[in-house]
Coordinates of C-alpha atoms in Angstrom, one line a residue:
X1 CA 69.2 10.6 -0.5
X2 CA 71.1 13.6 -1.0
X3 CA 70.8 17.4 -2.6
X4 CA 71.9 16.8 -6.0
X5 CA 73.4 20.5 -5.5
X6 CA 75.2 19.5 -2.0
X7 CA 73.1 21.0 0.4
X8 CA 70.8 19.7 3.4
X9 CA 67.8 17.8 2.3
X10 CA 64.7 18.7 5.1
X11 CA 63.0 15.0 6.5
X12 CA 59.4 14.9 8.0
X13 CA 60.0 12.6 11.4
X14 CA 56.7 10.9 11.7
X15 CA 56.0 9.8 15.3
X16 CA 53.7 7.0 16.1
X17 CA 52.7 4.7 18.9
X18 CA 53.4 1.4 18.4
X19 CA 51.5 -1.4 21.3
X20 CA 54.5 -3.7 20.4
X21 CA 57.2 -1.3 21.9
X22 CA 58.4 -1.3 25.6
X23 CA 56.3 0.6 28.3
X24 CA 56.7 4.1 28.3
X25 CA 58.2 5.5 31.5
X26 CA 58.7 9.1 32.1
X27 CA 61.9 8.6 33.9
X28 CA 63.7 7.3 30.6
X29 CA 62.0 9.6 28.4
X30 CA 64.7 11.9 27.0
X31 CA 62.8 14.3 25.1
X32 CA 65.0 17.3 27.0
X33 CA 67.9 16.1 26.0
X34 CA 66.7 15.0 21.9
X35 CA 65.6 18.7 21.5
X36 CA 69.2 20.1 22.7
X37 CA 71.0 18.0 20.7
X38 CA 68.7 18.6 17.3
X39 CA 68.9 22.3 18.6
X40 CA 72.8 22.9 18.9
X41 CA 73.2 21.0 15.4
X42 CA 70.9 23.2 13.8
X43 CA 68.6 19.9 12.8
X44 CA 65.4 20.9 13.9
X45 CA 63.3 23.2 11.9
X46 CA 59.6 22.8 13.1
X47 CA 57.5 20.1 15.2
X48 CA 54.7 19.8 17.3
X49 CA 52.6 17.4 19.5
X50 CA 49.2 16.2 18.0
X51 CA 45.8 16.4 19.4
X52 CA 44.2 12.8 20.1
X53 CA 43.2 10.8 17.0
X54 CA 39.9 11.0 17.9
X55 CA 39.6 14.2 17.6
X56 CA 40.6 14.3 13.8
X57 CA 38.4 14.6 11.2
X58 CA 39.3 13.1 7.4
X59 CA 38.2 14.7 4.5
X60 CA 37.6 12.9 1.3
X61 CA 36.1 14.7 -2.0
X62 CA 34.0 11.9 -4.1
X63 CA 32.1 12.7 -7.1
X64 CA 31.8 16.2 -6.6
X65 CA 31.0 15.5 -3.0
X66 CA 32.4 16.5 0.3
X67 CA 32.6 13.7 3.2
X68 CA 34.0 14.1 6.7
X69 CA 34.4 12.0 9.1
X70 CA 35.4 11.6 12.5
X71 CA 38.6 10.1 13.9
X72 CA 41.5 9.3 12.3
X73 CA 41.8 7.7 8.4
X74 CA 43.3 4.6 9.3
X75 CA 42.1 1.8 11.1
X76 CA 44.9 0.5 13.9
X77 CA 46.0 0.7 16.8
X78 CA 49.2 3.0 16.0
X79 CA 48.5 6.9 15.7
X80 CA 50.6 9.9 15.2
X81 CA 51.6 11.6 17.9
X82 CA 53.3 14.3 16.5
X83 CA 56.0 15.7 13.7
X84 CA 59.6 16.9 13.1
X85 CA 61.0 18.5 10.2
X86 CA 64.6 18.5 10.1
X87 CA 67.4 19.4 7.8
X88 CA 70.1 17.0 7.3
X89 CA 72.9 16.2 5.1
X90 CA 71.7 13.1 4.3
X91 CA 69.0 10.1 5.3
X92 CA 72.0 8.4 7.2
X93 CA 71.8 11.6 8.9
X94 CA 68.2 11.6 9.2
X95 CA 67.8 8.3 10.9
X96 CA 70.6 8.9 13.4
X97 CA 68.8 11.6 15.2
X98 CA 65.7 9.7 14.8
X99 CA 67.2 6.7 16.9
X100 CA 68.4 9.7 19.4
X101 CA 64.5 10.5 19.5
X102 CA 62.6 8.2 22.7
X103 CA 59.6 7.0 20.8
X104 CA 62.3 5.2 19.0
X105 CA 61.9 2.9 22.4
X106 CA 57.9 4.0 23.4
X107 CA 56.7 3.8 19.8
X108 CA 57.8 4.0 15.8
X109 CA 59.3 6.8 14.1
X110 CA 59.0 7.0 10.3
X111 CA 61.6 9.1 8.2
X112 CA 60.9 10.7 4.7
X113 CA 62.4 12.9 2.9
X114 CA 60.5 16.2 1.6
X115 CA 59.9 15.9 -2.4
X116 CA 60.1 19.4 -3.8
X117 CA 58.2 20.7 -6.5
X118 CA 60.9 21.5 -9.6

């Protein structure tokens, strides 16, 4: 997906665990060098680590009616870990730097792209 008007298109980077991926090790974790290279491309925009799923709360209005709970929404053993937004040319783009990323190895990144209001 592109900017109809040829422009960068901003991308939420999603990233998740995953118990299926390889053993994290510190020692290959690359996160230093991910955050220089989305930094001198002028990629990244915003991100941040996330607190522990269990310290969530989801909020769900029914009938008039406010519920919260504790803990994440979904049941599994994958939880977000944290969040990019980048700006890209294109989802090609997008995907690239999210394979640079190392919870591309530890865990799972998912890659959308923003939906403006128009």
């Amino acid at each position: 997906m592109t900017d109809p008007l040829g422009g960068t298109m901003r991308y939420l980077m999603i990233v998740a665990t995953d118990p299926n991926a390889e053993p994290y090790n510190a020692d290959e974790d690359n996160i230093g060098e991910w955050g220089e290279y989305v930094g001198s491309k002028g990629i990244w925009k915003d991100g941040s680590r996330l607190r522990p799923a269990e310290e969530a709360k989801t909020v769900r209005l029914r009938e008039g009616s406010l519920g919260v709970t504790d803990g994440p929404f979904i049941e599994g053993k994958e939880m977000i870990a944290g969040f990019d937004i980048l700006e890209c040319s294109d989802l090609d783009e997008a995907v690239e730097v999210a394979g640079r990323h190392p919870m591309a190895r530890f865990g799972q990144i998912e890659v959308r792209a923003f939906w403006p209001f128009q």
